[in-house]
Coordinates of C-alpha atoms and ligand atoms in Angstrom, one line a residue:
M1 CA -35.0 -46.0 72.0
C2 CA -38.6 -45.0 73.0
G3 CA -40.8 -42.0 72.1
I4 CA -42.0 -39.5 74.6
V5 CA -44.4 -36.6 74.2
G6 CA -46.1 -34.0 76.5
Y7 CA -48.6 -31.2 76.1
I8 CA -50.2 -28.5 78.1
G9 CA -52.5 -25.9 76.7
E10 CA -56.1 -25.0 75.7
S11 CA -56.9 -28.2 73.9
E12 CA -57.7 -31.7 75.2
A13 CA -54.3 -33.3 75.7
A14 CA -55.0 -37.0 75.1
P15 CA -55.8 -36.8 71.3
I16 CA -52.7 -34.6 70.9
L17 CA -50.5 -37.1 72.8
L18 CA -51.9 -40.1 70.8
E19 CA -51.3 -38.2 67.5
G20 CA -47.8 -37.3 68.6
L21 CA -47.0 -40.9 69.6
S22 CA -48.2 -42.2 66.3
K23 CA -45.4 -40.2 64.7
L24 CA -42.9 -41.6 67.1
E25 CA -43.7 -45.3 66.6
Y26 CA -40.5 -45.8 64.5
R27 CA -38.7 -45.3 67.9
G28 CA -40.6 -48.2 69.6
Y29 CA -43.9 -49.9 69.3
D30 CA -44.2 -52.8 71.8
S31 CA -46.4 -50.9 74.4
A32 CA -47.7 -47.4 75.0
G33 CA -49.4 -45.2 77.6
I34 CA -50.6 -41.7 78.4
A35 CA -51.3 -39.8 81.7
V36 CA -53.5 -36.7 81.9
Y37 CA -54.4 -34.3 84.7
N38 CA -58.2 -34.4 84.8
G39 CA -58.7 -31.4 87.0
T40 CA -58.4 -33.3 90.3
A41 CA -55.9 -36.0 89.8
I42 CA -53.5 -37.6 87.3
E43 CA -55.2 -40.4 85.4
M44 CA -53.2 -42.9 83.4
I45 CA -54.0 -45.6 80.8
K46 CA -51.3 -47.8 79.4
S47 CA -51.1 -51.2 77.6
R48 CA -48.9 -53.7 75.9
G49 CA -49.1 -53.7 72.1
R50 CA -49.1 -51.2 69.2
L51 CA -50.5 -47.7 69.7
K52 CA -53.8 -48.6 68.2
V53 CA -54.5 -50.7 71.3
L54 CA -54.2 -47.6 73.5
N55 CA -56.2 -45.6 71.0
E56 CA -59.1 -48.1 71.4
L57 CA -58.7 -48.3 75.2
T58 CA -58.9 -44.5 75.5
H59 CA -61.5 -44.1 72.7
G60 CA -59.1 -41.8 70.8
G61 CA -58.3 -40.0 74.0
A62 CA -61.9 -39.1 74.8
S63 CA -61.9 -41.2 78.0
L64 CA -59.0 -39.2 79.5
P65 CA -60.2 -35.6 79.7
G66 CA -57.7 -32.9 80.7
R67 CA -55.4 -30.3 79.1
A68 CA -52.1 -31.4 80.4
G69 CA -50.5 -34.8 79.9
I70 CA -47.5 -36.9 78.9
G71 CA -47.3 -40.0 76.8
H72 CA -44.9 -42.8 75.7
T73 CA -44.4 -45.4 73.1
R74 CA -41.9 -48.1 74.1
W75 CA -39.0 -50.0 72.9
A76 CA -38.3 -52.3 75.8
T77 CA -34.8 -52.5 77.2
H78 CA -35.4 -53.4 80.8
G79 CA -38.5 -55.6 81.4
S80 CA -40.4 -57.3 78.6
P81 CA -43.3 -55.6 76.9
S82 CA -46.3 -55.8 79.3
D83 CA -49.0 -53.6 80.8
S84 CA -47.1 -53.1 84.0
N85 CA -43.8 -52.3 82.3
A86 CA -45.4 -49.9 79.9
H87 CA -44.9 -46.2 80.6
P88 CA -46.0 -43.9 82.3
H89 CA -44.9 -44.9 85.7
F90 CA -46.3 -43.5 89.0
N91 CA -44.8 -43.1 92.4
G92 CA -46.6 -44.9 95.3
D93 CA -49.5 -42.5 95.7
N94 CA -49.9 -41.5 92.0
S95 CA -48.9 -37.9 92.7
I96 CA -45.9 -38.0 90.4
V97 CA -45.9 -39.6 87.0
V98 CA -42.9 -40.2 84.6
V99 CA -42.2 -41.2 81.0
H100 CA -38.7 -42.0 80.0
N101 CA -36.5 -42.6 76.9
G102 CA -33.0 -43.9 77.6
I103 CA -31.3 -46.4 80.0
I104 CA -30.8 -45.8 83.7
E105 CA -27.5 -47.7 84.1
N106 CA -27.4 -47.7 88.0
Y107 CA -31.1 -48.5 88.4
L108 CA -30.5 -51.8 90.3
K109 CA -28.4 -50.0 92.9
L110 CA -30.9 -47.2 93.3
K111 CA -33.8 -49.7 93.4
K112 CA -32.2 -51.6 96.3
K113 CA -31.7 -48.4 98.3
L114 CA -35.3 -47.3 97.7
E115 CA -36.7 -50.8 98.6
A116 CA -34.6 -50.6 101.8
K117 CA -36.6 -47.4 102.5
G118 CA -39.9 -49.2 102.0
Y119 CA -40.6 -48.3 98.4
E120 CA -42.5 -51.0 96.5
F121 CA -42.0 -51.5 92.8
V122 CA -44.7 -52.8 90.4
S123 CA -42.7 -53.1 87.3
E124 CA -39.3 -54.5 86.1
T125 CA -38.3 -51.3 84.5
D126 CA -35.3 -49.0 85.2
T127 CA -37.7 -46.1 84.7
E128 CA -39.9 -46.7 87.8
V129 CA -36.9 -45.9 89.9
I130 CA -37.2 -42.3 88.7
A131 CA -40.8 -42.0 89.9
H132 CA -39.9 -43.2 93.4
L133 CA -36.6 -41.3 93.6
L134 CA -38.5 -38.1 92.8
D135 CA -41.0 -39.0 95.5
Y136 CA -38.1 -39.5 97.9
Y137 CA -36.6 -36.0 97.3
Y138 CA -39.9 -34.1 96.7
D139 CA -41.0 -31.5 99.2
G140 CA -43.3 -29.4 97.0
N141 CA -40.6 -28.0 94.7
P142 CA -40.5 -29.9 91.4
L143 CA -37.4 -28.2 90.1
E144 CA -35.4 -29.0 93.2
A145 CA -36.5 -32.6 93.2
I146 CA -35.5 -33.0 89.6
A147 CA -32.1 -31.5 90.1
K148 CA -31.5 -33.8 93.1
I149 CA -32.2 -37.0 91.1
M150 CA -30.0 -35.7 88.2
Y151 CA -27.0 -35.9 90.6
R152 CA -27.8 -39.5 91.5
V153 CA -29.0 -41.1 88.2
E154 CA -26.4 -42.5 85.8
G155 CA -27.1 -43.3 82.1
S156 CA -29.2 -41.6 79.4
Y157 CA -32.6 -40.1 79.9
A158 CA -35.2 -37.8 78.4
L159 CA -37.9 -37.5 81.0
G160 CA -41.5 -36.1 81.0
I161 CA -42.8 -35.5 84.5
M162 CA -46.0 -34.3 86.1
F163 CA -46.7 -33.4 89.7
E164 CA -50.3 -33.7 90.9
D165 CA -49.9 -30.6 93.1
H166 CA -48.5 -28.6 90.1
P167 CA -51.3 -29.3 87.6
R168 CA -50.6 -26.3 85.4
E169 CA -47.0 -27.4 84.7
V170 CA -45.3 -30.2 82.8
Y171 CA -41.6 -30.8 83.4
A172 CA -39.0 -32.4 81.3
V173 CA -35.2 -33.0 81.6
R174 CA -32.6 -34.3 79.2
K175 CA -29.3 -36.1 79.4
D176 CA -28.0 -37.8 76.2
S177 CA -31.4 -38.9 74.9
P178 CA -33.0 -36.5 72.5
L179 CA -35.6 -34.0 73.7
I180 CA -37.2 -31.1 72.0
V181 CA -39.7 -28.4 73.2
G182 CA -42.3 -26.9 70.9
K183 CA -44.1 -23.6 71.4
S184 CA -47.4 -22.6 69.9
E185 CA -50.3 -20.3 70.3
K186 CA -52.5 -23.1 71.6
G187 CA -50.1 -24.7 74.0
N188 CA -46.6 -26.1 74.5
F189 CA -45.0 -29.5 73.9
I190 CA -42.2 -31.8 74.7
A191 CA -41.2 -34.6 72.4
S192 CA -38.4 -37.1 71.6
D193 CA -38.4 -35.9 68.0
V194 CA -39.9 -33.3 65.7
P195 CA -42.5 -35.5 63.8
A196 CA -44.6 -35.7 67.0
I197 CA -45.4 -32.0 67.1
L198 CA -44.9 -30.8 63.5
K199 CA -48.7 -30.8 63.0
Y200 CA -49.0 -28.1 65.7
T201 CA -45.9 -26.0 65.5
R202 CA -42.6 -25.5 63.7
D203 CA -41.0 -23.4 66.5
V204 CA -38.8 -25.8 68.3
Y205 CA -36.1 -25.6 71.0
F206 CA -33.5 -28.3 71.1
M207 CA -32.7 -29.3 74.7
E208 CA -29.0 -29.6 75.6
N209 CA -27.6 -32.1 78.2
E210 CA -28.7 -31.6 81.8
E211 CA -31.2 -28.9 80.9
I212 CA -34.6 -28.9 82.6
V213 CA -37.8 -27.3 81.2
C214 CA -41.0 -26.2 82.8
L215 CA -44.0 -25.8 80.5
N216 CA -47.3 -24.1 81.3
K217 CA -49.9 -23.3 78.7
E218 CA -48.5 -19.8 78.0
D219 CA -44.8 -20.3 78.3
V220 CA -41.7 -22.5 78.5
T221 CA -38.8 -21.8 80.9
F222 CA -35.5 -23.5 80.8
Y223 CA -33.1 -24.2 83.7
N224 CA -29.7 -25.7 84.3
I225 CA -29.0 -28.3 87.0
D226 CA -28.4 -25.5 89.5
E227 CA -32.0 -24.3 88.8
E228 CA -30.7 -21.1 87.1
V229 CA -32.9 -19.8 84.3
L230 CA -31.4 -20.4 80.8
V231 CA -32.2 -18.3 77.7
K232 CA -32.7 -20.4 74.6
T233 CA -33.6 -19.5 71.0
P234 CA -36.1 -21.6 69.0
V235 CA -35.4 -22.8 65.5
T236 CA -38.0 -23.1 62.7
I237 CA -38.3 -26.7 61.3
E238 CA -38.7 -26.8 57.4
W239 CA -39.1 -30.7 57.1
D240 CA -42.3 -32.5 56.2
I241 CA -43.4 -35.2 58.7
A242 CA -42.3 -38.2 56.6
A243 CA -38.8 -36.8 56.3
A244 CA -38.8 -35.9 59.9
E245 CA -39.5 -39.5 60.9
K246 CA -36.3 -40.4 59.1
G247 CA -34.6 -37.6 60.8
G248 CA -34.0 -35.9 57.5
Y249 CA -32.4 -39.0 56.0
E250 CA -33.8 -40.3 52.7
F251 CA -34.1 -43.9 53.9
F252 CA -34.2 -45.5 57.3
M253 CA -31.2 -47.6 56.3
L254 CA -28.9 -44.6 56.0
K255 CA -30.4 -43.2 59.3
E256 CA -29.7 -46.5 61.0
M257 CA -26.2 -46.6 59.6
Y258 CA -25.6 -43.2 61.2
E259 CA -27.0 -44.5 64.5
Q260 CA -24.3 -47.1 64.7
P261 CA -21.8 -45.1 66.8
K262 CA -24.5 -44.6 69.4
A263 CA -25.9 -48.1 69.2
V264 CA -22.4 -49.5 69.6
S265 CA -21.8 -47.3 72.6
D266 CA -25.2 -48.1 74.2
T267 CA -24.4 -51.8 73.9
L268 CA -20.8 -51.6 75.0
M269 CA -20.6 -49.0 77.8
P270 CA -23.1 -50.4 80.3
R271 CA -21.1 -53.6 80.3
L272 CA -17.7 -51.9 81.1
K273 CA -17.4 -51.2 84.8
N274 CA -14.1 -50.2 86.5
G275 CA -12.0 -51.5 83.7
D276 CA -13.7 -54.9 83.7
I277 CA -16.4 -56.5 81.6
V278 CA -19.5 -57.1 83.7
I279 CA -22.3 -59.0 82.0
E280 CA -24.9 -59.3 84.8
E281 CA -27.5 -61.0 82.5
L282 CA -25.1 -63.8 81.6
Q283 CA -25.8 -65.6 84.9
M284 CA -22.7 -67.8 84.6
T285 CA -20.1 -68.2 87.3
E286 CA -16.4 -68.0 86.5
E287 CA -16.3 -71.8 87.1
E288 CA -19.1 -72.4 84.6
I289 CA -17.2 -70.2 82.1
R290 CA -14.0 -72.2 82.6
D291 CA -16.1 -75.4 82.2
I292 CA -17.3 -74.5 78.7
R293 CA -16.0 -77.2 76.4
K294 CA -17.6 -76.0 73.1
I295 CA -19.7 -73.2 71.7
Y296 CA -22.3 -73.5 69.0
L297 CA -23.1 -70.1 67.3
V298 CA -26.3 -70.4 65.4
A299 CA -28.3 -67.9 63.4
C300 CA -29.5 -66.8 59.9
G301 CA -28.5 -64.2 57.4
S302 CA -26.5 -61.3 58.7
A303 CA -26.7 -62.5 62.3
Y304 CA -25.0 -65.7 61.0
H305 CA -22.3 -63.6 59.5
T306 CA -21.5 -62.1 62.9
A307 CA -21.2 -65.7 64.1
V308 CA -18.6 -66.4 61.4
T309 CA -16.6 -63.5 62.8
A310 CA -17.2 -64.5 66.4
K311 CA -15.7 -68.0 65.7
Y312 CA -12.3 -66.3 65.0
V313 CA -12.6 -64.1 68.1
F314 CA -13.7 -66.7 70.6
E315 CA -11.2 -69.3 69.4
G316 CA -8.4 -66.8 69.0
L317 CA -8.9 -65.0 72.4
A318 CA -10.6 -67.6 74.7
R319 CA -9.3 -70.8 73.0
V320 CA -12.8 -72.3 73.1
P321 CA -13.7 -74.6 70.2
V322 CA -16.6 -73.0 68.2
E323 CA -18.9 -74.4 65.6
V324 CA -20.9 -71.9 63.5
D325 CA -24.2 -73.1 62.0
L326 CA -26.9 -71.8 59.8
A327 CA -30.0 -72.3 62.0
S328 CA -32.0 -73.9 59.1
E329 CA -29.3 -76.6 58.9
F330 CA -28.6 -76.9 62.6
R331 CA -32.2 -77.7 63.5
Y332 CA -32.2 -80.8 61.3
R333 CA -28.6 -82.1 61.2
N334 CA -28.8 -83.7 64.6
P335 CA -25.8 -81.9 66.1
I336 CA -23.7 -83.5 68.8
F337 CA -24.4 -82.0 72.2
E338 CA -21.7 -83.0 74.7
P339 CA -21.6 -81.8 78.4
G340 CA -20.1 -78.3 78.6
T341 CA -21.6 -77.1 75.3
L342 CA -23.0 -73.6 75.3
V343 CA -25.3 -72.7 72.4
I344 CA -25.6 -69.0 71.4
I345 CA -28.5 -68.0 69.2
I346 CA -28.2 -64.6 67.5
S347 CA -31.2 -62.7 66.2
Q348 CA -32.1 -59.1 65.7
S349 CA -35.9 -59.7 65.7
G350 CA -35.9 -62.6 68.1
E351 CA -38.7 -64.1 66.0
T352 CA -36.8 -65.9 63.1
A353 CA -38.4 -69.3 62.9
D354 CA -35.3 -71.3 62.1
S355 CA -33.3 -69.7 64.9
L356 CA -36.1 -70.3 67.4
A357 CA -36.3 -73.9 66.3
A358 CA -32.6 -74.3 66.7
L359 CA -32.9 -72.9 70.2
R360 CA -35.6 -75.4 71.1
E361 CA -33.5 -78.3 69.6
A362 CA -30.6 -77.4 71.8
Q363 CA -32.7 -77.1 74.9
K364 CA -34.3 -80.4 74.1
H365 CA -30.8 -81.9 74.4
G366 CA -30.3 -80.2 77.8
C367 CA -28.0 -77.5 76.5
K368 CA -27.8 -74.0 78.1
V369 CA -28.9 -71.5 75.5
L370 CA -27.8 -67.8 75.5
G371 CA -29.8 -65.5 73.2
I372 CA -28.2 -62.4 71.7
V373 CA -31.3 -60.4 70.7
N374 CA -32.3 -56.9 69.9
V375 CA -36.1 -57.1 70.5
V376 CA -36.9 -57.3 74.2
G377 CA -39.6 -59.8 75.0
S378 CA -39.4 -61.5 71.6
S379 CA -39.8 -65.3 71.4
I380 CA -36.0 -66.1 71.4
A381 CA -35.5 -63.6 74.3
R382 CA -38.3 -65.3 76.3
E383 CA -37.3 -68.9 75.6
A384 CA -33.5 -68.6 75.9
D385 CA -32.0 -69.6 79.3
T386 CA -30.3 -66.2 79.4
V387 CA -30.4 -63.3 77.0
M388 CA -27.9 -60.5 76.2
Y389 CA -29.6 -57.6 74.5
T390 CA -28.1 -55.5 71.8
W391 CA -29.3 -52.0 72.5
A392 CA -29.5 -50.9 68.9
G393 CA -33.1 -49.7 69.3
P394 CA -35.8 -50.4 66.7
E395 CA -34.4 -51.3 63.2
I396 CA -36.9 -50.4 60.5
A397 CA -34.9 -51.0 57.3
V398 CA -35.0 -54.7 56.2
A399 CA -31.2 -54.7 55.6
T400 CA -29.7 -54.8 59.0
T401 CA -26.9 -52.4 59.9
K402 CA -26.9 -51.1 63.5
A403 CA -28.2 -54.4 64.9
Y404 CA -25.4 -56.2 63.1
S405 CA -22.8 -53.9 64.5
T406 CA -24.1 -54.3 68.1
Q407 CA -24.2 -58.1 67.7
L408 CA -20.4 -57.9 67.0
I409 CA -19.9 -55.9 70.1
V410 CA -21.7 -58.5 72.2
H411 CA -19.5 -61.2 70.7
Y412 CA -16.3 -59.3 71.5
L413 CA -17.5 -58.7 75.1
L414 CA -18.3 -62.4 75.7
A415 CA -15.0 -63.6 74.0
L416 CA -12.8 -61.1 76.0
K417 CA -14.7 -62.0 79.2
F418 CA -14.2 -65.7 78.6
A419 CA -10.6 -65.2 77.7
K420 CA -9.9 -63.3 81.0
V421 CA -11.7 -65.8 83.1
R422 CA -10.0 -68.7 81.4
G423 CA -6.6 -67.0 81.9
K424 CA -6.0 -66.7 78.1
V425 CA -5.3 -62.9 78.1
N426 CA -3.1 -60.9 80.5
D427 CA -4.3 -57.8 82.2
I428 CA -2.3 -55.4 80.0
K429 CA -3.7 -57.0 76.8
F430 CA -7.1 -57.0 78.4
R431 CA -7.0 -53.3 79.2
E432 CA -5.6 -52.5 75.8
M433 CA -8.5 -54.3 74.1
I434 CA -11.0 -52.5 76.3
E435 CA -9.6 -49.2 75.1
D436 CA -9.8 -50.4 71.5
L437 CA -13.5 -51.2 72.0
K438 CA -14.1 -47.8 73.5
R439 CA -12.6 -46.2 70.4
L440 CA -14.9 -48.0 68.0
P441 CA -17.9 -45.5 68.1
E442 CA -15.7 -42.5 67.1
Q443 CA -13.9 -44.6 64.4
I444 CA -17.2 -45.7 62.9
E445 CA -18.3 -42.0 62.9
L446 CA -15.1 -41.1 61.0
L447 CA -15.8 -43.8 58.3
L448 CA -19.4 -42.7 57.9
A449 CA -18.1 -39.2 57.1
N450 CA -16.5 -40.8 54.0
K451 CA -19.9 -41.3 52.3
E452 CA -19.4 -38.9 49.3
K453 CA -16.3 -40.7 48.2
I454 CA -18.0 -44.1 48.4
Q455 CA -21.1 -42.8 46.7
R456 CA -19.0 -41.6 43.7
F457 CA -17.4 -45.1 43.5
A458 CA -20.8 -46.8 43.8
N459 CA -22.3 -44.8 41.0
R460 CA -19.8 -46.4 38.7
Y461 CA -21.2 -49.9 39.4
L462 CA -25.0 -49.4 39.1
A463 CA -25.0 -51.6 36.0
A464 CA -22.7 -54.3 37.4
E465 CA -24.0 -57.8 37.0
H466 CA -21.6 -59.8 39.1
V467 CA -19.5 -58.6 42.1
F468 CA -17.1 -60.6 44.2
F469 CA -15.9 -60.0 47.8
I470 CA -12.8 -61.8 49.0
G471 CA -10.8 -61.9 52.3
R472 CA -9.0 -64.3 54.6
G473 CA -9.9 -65.1 58.2
I474 CA -12.1 -62.4 59.8
D475 CA -11.9 -60.5 56.4
Y476 CA -13.8 -63.5 54.8
A477 CA -16.6 -63.0 57.4
I478 CA -16.7 -59.3 56.6
S479 CA -16.9 -60.2 52.9
L480 CA -19.9 -62.4 53.5
E481 CA -21.8 -59.4 55.0
G482 CA -20.6 -57.0 52.4
S483 CA -21.9 -59.3 49.7
L484 CA -25.2 -59.9 51.3
K485 CA -25.8 -56.2 51.9
L486 CA -25.2 -55.5 48.2
K487 CA -27.4 -58.5 47.0
E488 CA -30.4 -57.8 49.2
I489 CA -30.9 -54.1 48.3
S490 CA -29.4 -53.7 44.8
Y491 CA -30.4 -57.1 43.3
I492 CA -26.9 -57.5 41.8
H493 CA -25.5 -61.0 41.9
S494 CA -22.7 -61.0 44.4
E495 CA -20.6 -63.7 46.1
A496 CA -18.1 -63.7 48.9
Y497 CA -15.1 -66.1 49.0
A498 CA -12.3 -67.0 51.2
A499 CA -9.5 -65.4 49.2
G500 CA -7.4 -68.5 49.0
E501 CA -10.3 -70.5 47.7
L502 CA -10.9 -68.5 44.5
K503 CA -8.3 -70.3 42.4
H504 CA -10.1 -73.6 43.0
G505 CA -12.8 -72.7 40.5
T506 CA -14.5 -69.4 40.9
I507 CA -11.7 -67.4 39.4
S508 CA -12.9 -68.6 36.0
L509 CA -15.7 -66.1 36.4
I510 CA -13.3 -63.1 36.7
E511 CA -13.0 -61.2 33.4
D512 CA -12.2 -57.7 32.3
G513 CA -13.8 -55.1 34.6
T514 CA -15.3 -57.5 37.1
L515 CA -15.5 -55.7 40.4
V516 CA -13.7 -57.5 43.2
T517 CA -13.8 -56.1 46.7
A518 CA -10.8 -57.3 48.7
V519 CA -10.8 -56.9 52.5
L520 CA -7.3 -56.9 54.0
T521 CA -7.4 -55.9 57.7
Q522 CA -5.5 -58.9 59.2
D523 CA -1.8 -58.0 59.2
H524 CA -0.7 -61.7 59.5
L525 CA -2.7 -62.5 56.4
F526 CA -2.0 -59.3 54.4
K527 CA 0.7 -60.6 52.1
K528 CA -1.3 -63.8 51.4
T529 CA -4.4 -61.8 50.4
I530 CA -2.3 -59.4 48.3
S531 CA -1.2 -62.4 46.2
N532 CA -4.9 -63.3 45.7
V533 CA -5.6 -59.7 44.6
V534 CA -2.8 -60.0 42.1
E535 CA -4.5 -63.3 40.8
V536 CA -7.8 -61.5 40.0
K537 CA -6.1 -58.4 38.7
T538 CA -4.2 -60.5 36.1
R539 CA -7.6 -61.8 35.0
G540 CA -8.8 -58.2 34.4
A541 CA -10.7 -57.5 37.6
F542 CA -11.1 -54.0 39.0
V543 CA -10.2 -54.2 42.7
L544 CA -11.6 -52.1 45.5
A545 CA -9.5 -52.8 48.6
V546 CA -10.5 -52.1 52.2
A547 CA -7.4 -52.0 54.3
H548 CA -5.8 -50.5 57.4
A549 CA -4.3 -47.0 57.2
G550 CA -0.5 -47.5 56.8
N551 CA -0.8 -50.6 54.6
A552 CA 0.0 -48.5 51.5
E553 CA 1.6 -51.5 49.7
I554 CA -2.0 -52.3 48.6
E555 CA -1.9 -49.2 46.5
K556 CA 0.4 -50.9 44.0
T557 CA -2.1 -53.7 43.3
A558 CA -5.6 -52.4 44.0
D559 CA -7.4 -49.8 41.8
Y560 CA -9.2 -48.1 44.6
V561 CA -8.5 -48.2 48.3
I562 CA -10.6 -47.3 51.4
Y563 CA -8.5 -47.0 54.5
L564 CA -9.7 -47.9 58.0
P565 CA -8.5 -46.4 61.3
K566 CA -6.4 -48.9 63.3
T567 CA -8.0 -51.2 65.8
N568 CA -7.3 -54.6 67.3
E569 CA -7.4 -57.3 64.6
Y570 CA -10.3 -59.1 66.3
F571 CA -12.4 -56.0 66.1
T572 CA -11.8 -54.9 62.5
N573 CA -15.2 -56.2 61.3
S574 CA -16.8 -53.3 63.1
L575 CA -14.9 -50.8 60.9
A576 CA -14.6 -52.6 57.6
V577 CA -18.3 -53.2 57.3
I578 CA -19.1 -49.5 57.2
P579 CA -17.8 -48.7 53.7
L580 CA -19.4 -52.0 52.5
Q581 CA -22.8 -50.9 53.9
L582 CA -22.4 -47.5 52.3
F583 CA -21.4 -49.0 49.0
A584 CA -24.4 -51.3 48.9
Y585 CA -26.7 -48.4 50.0
Y586 CA -25.5 -46.0 47.2
V587 CA -25.7 -48.7 44.5
S588 CA -29.3 -49.3 45.6
L589 CA -30.0 -45.6 45.8
G590 CA -28.4 -45.0 42.4
K591 CA -30.6 -47.7 40.9
G592 CA -33.6 -45.9 42.3
L593 CA -34.7 -48.9 44.3
D594 CA -36.7 -48.9 47.6
V595 CA -33.7 -49.3 49.8
D596 CA -35.7 -49.9 53.0
K597 CA -38.1 -52.4 51.7
P598 CA -36.3 -54.5 49.1
R599 CA -38.3 -57.0 47.0
N600 CA -39.0 -60.5 48.2
L601 CA -37.6 -59.8 51.7
A602 CA -39.1 -59.3 55.2
K603 CA -37.5 -57.8 58.3
S604 CA -38.3 -60.9 60.3
V605 CA -38.6 -64.3 58.7
T606 CA -41.1 -66.1 60.9
V607 CA -41.7 -69.1 58.6
E608 CA -39.4 -72.0 57.7
Ligands
AGP701 C1 -30.1 -58.9 56.9 O1 -30.0 -57.6 56.4 C2 -31.5 -59.5 56.6 N1 -32.5 -58.7 57.1 C3 -31.6 -61.0 57.1 O2 -30.5 -61.7 56.5 C4 -31.5 -61.2 58.6 O3 -30.2 -61.0 59.0 C5 -32.0 -62.6 58.9 O4 -33.3 -62.8 58.4 C6 -31.9 -62.9 60.4 O5 -32.8 -62.1 61.0 P1 -32.8 -62.0 62.6 O6 -31.5 -61.4 63.0 O7 -33.9 -61.1 63.0 O8 -32.9 -63.3 63.2

């Protein structure tokens, strides 16, 4: 997720582009750049680092005169943050310039074809392919060239494009990634989101998929992929800028919860090809996968909780022994590293000190380390032997939600891939599970639509002092995350327990009205967990149950039930965590707390 902006009009473009980008930094902030037509040519300045670096480099835009330009603030997905990977990207002779938000899924194939035709690439990005592809099809008609590349490019994109020989026009095109067009007396705009242009206009057009727009300083004209003119109606935006940055959500955490269906899809779909799981970045041969004798899953906090789930999935599906470790323990406990050990480090930020140290400890003992990371170019991403990115986009709220959900998806993909290569799952089962994975985004969407019901329930527990989460198997792993979410943003003491363990001590804490959240998504453990629910009920607990649709038997025991759509038992964590995130969110909101920036916490813990 990056931010793009464009302007053409009576004013100097660069200051407007920089201002717009500053309002889009929540979409990505690892590098930035602008390109402006200065009357004779397109000039570009771009750099690694936050927007303020670009601001200094361009002296607030003053060193790039001109009244038409495009700009970009980046969240790296392909190619680490660097000056050369920053956007915009030129074609060979700097006559075409492009900014892009999205992922070009077939960029490697297109790149090979273009290189075979003599095109030279200066960056590692998927986006540069667009600049050269436009060049290849360009014969003086921008619209035609854009339409031609749309037929050949796969993936998601919002593009801002300028052609040196059409200096009075700025072009843009959209497929899947958001793009808006703003119209004002003083000029016209393109942007990834409303905050970038609200200062200048509230008259906005929302671009639909496969629509192209041509801006000049007086007007905006929309086209479809067949270059036919489209008539569109603008809407007037009422929001203030701060609200707009959150997309109208009160807190980034809720916005990021609602981004989970897309984040899960963005992380899953590029790795599903022709009914198979293809993980190019894994760089392991099938033989190497068969030779894995043991896996260590190492992380902190919520990332560690995904590892607890992943142990059940890897061992259950691929029959590989897995040890799950807290990074702060792993780095000092002198773990045993035998040949055939794969160490997987999971981290949203890629900068967590304990996880980074665990990585170095494993490498010191000659172990291959796979990083599962959300921030491209972060320390763990750079130092791991191989890295699988979770394409959740930037996560602003301290309490992770969408990054957590995408980490689960990467675990499922790896475990299912290993299971197939090691002959532990047959083709029918494999295909069925792929279909189950593909259904997760829409099922998560369904659960998010349940928020009012959960808000009403949460409002009854604003004054709770102690809350317990219980479950067996993967449900225990889900309980760990549900409990942490509640603790970290509501400051209520909460604990998660393996349901069968409660009677060995902790059940002494259960008294009249104590809220116990029981997670029961594993059919083979359902009855066992019901009996644990009965145990706490008889001690006066109020039980909130999270169960699969169809398991109505739970109604007889629990006081309140949230039902989940059906999915494969190994994937239930991706669904059950949604109501638990919402519960924590609404308790924190109900208590009037700063949901996004909870006390005593940081988004990335870079100290021991
Ligand atoms: C989770 O909501 C917290 N922000 C925290 O537990 C976090 O998961 C932990 O600090 C690990 O961070 P990482 O994924 O960036 O390494």
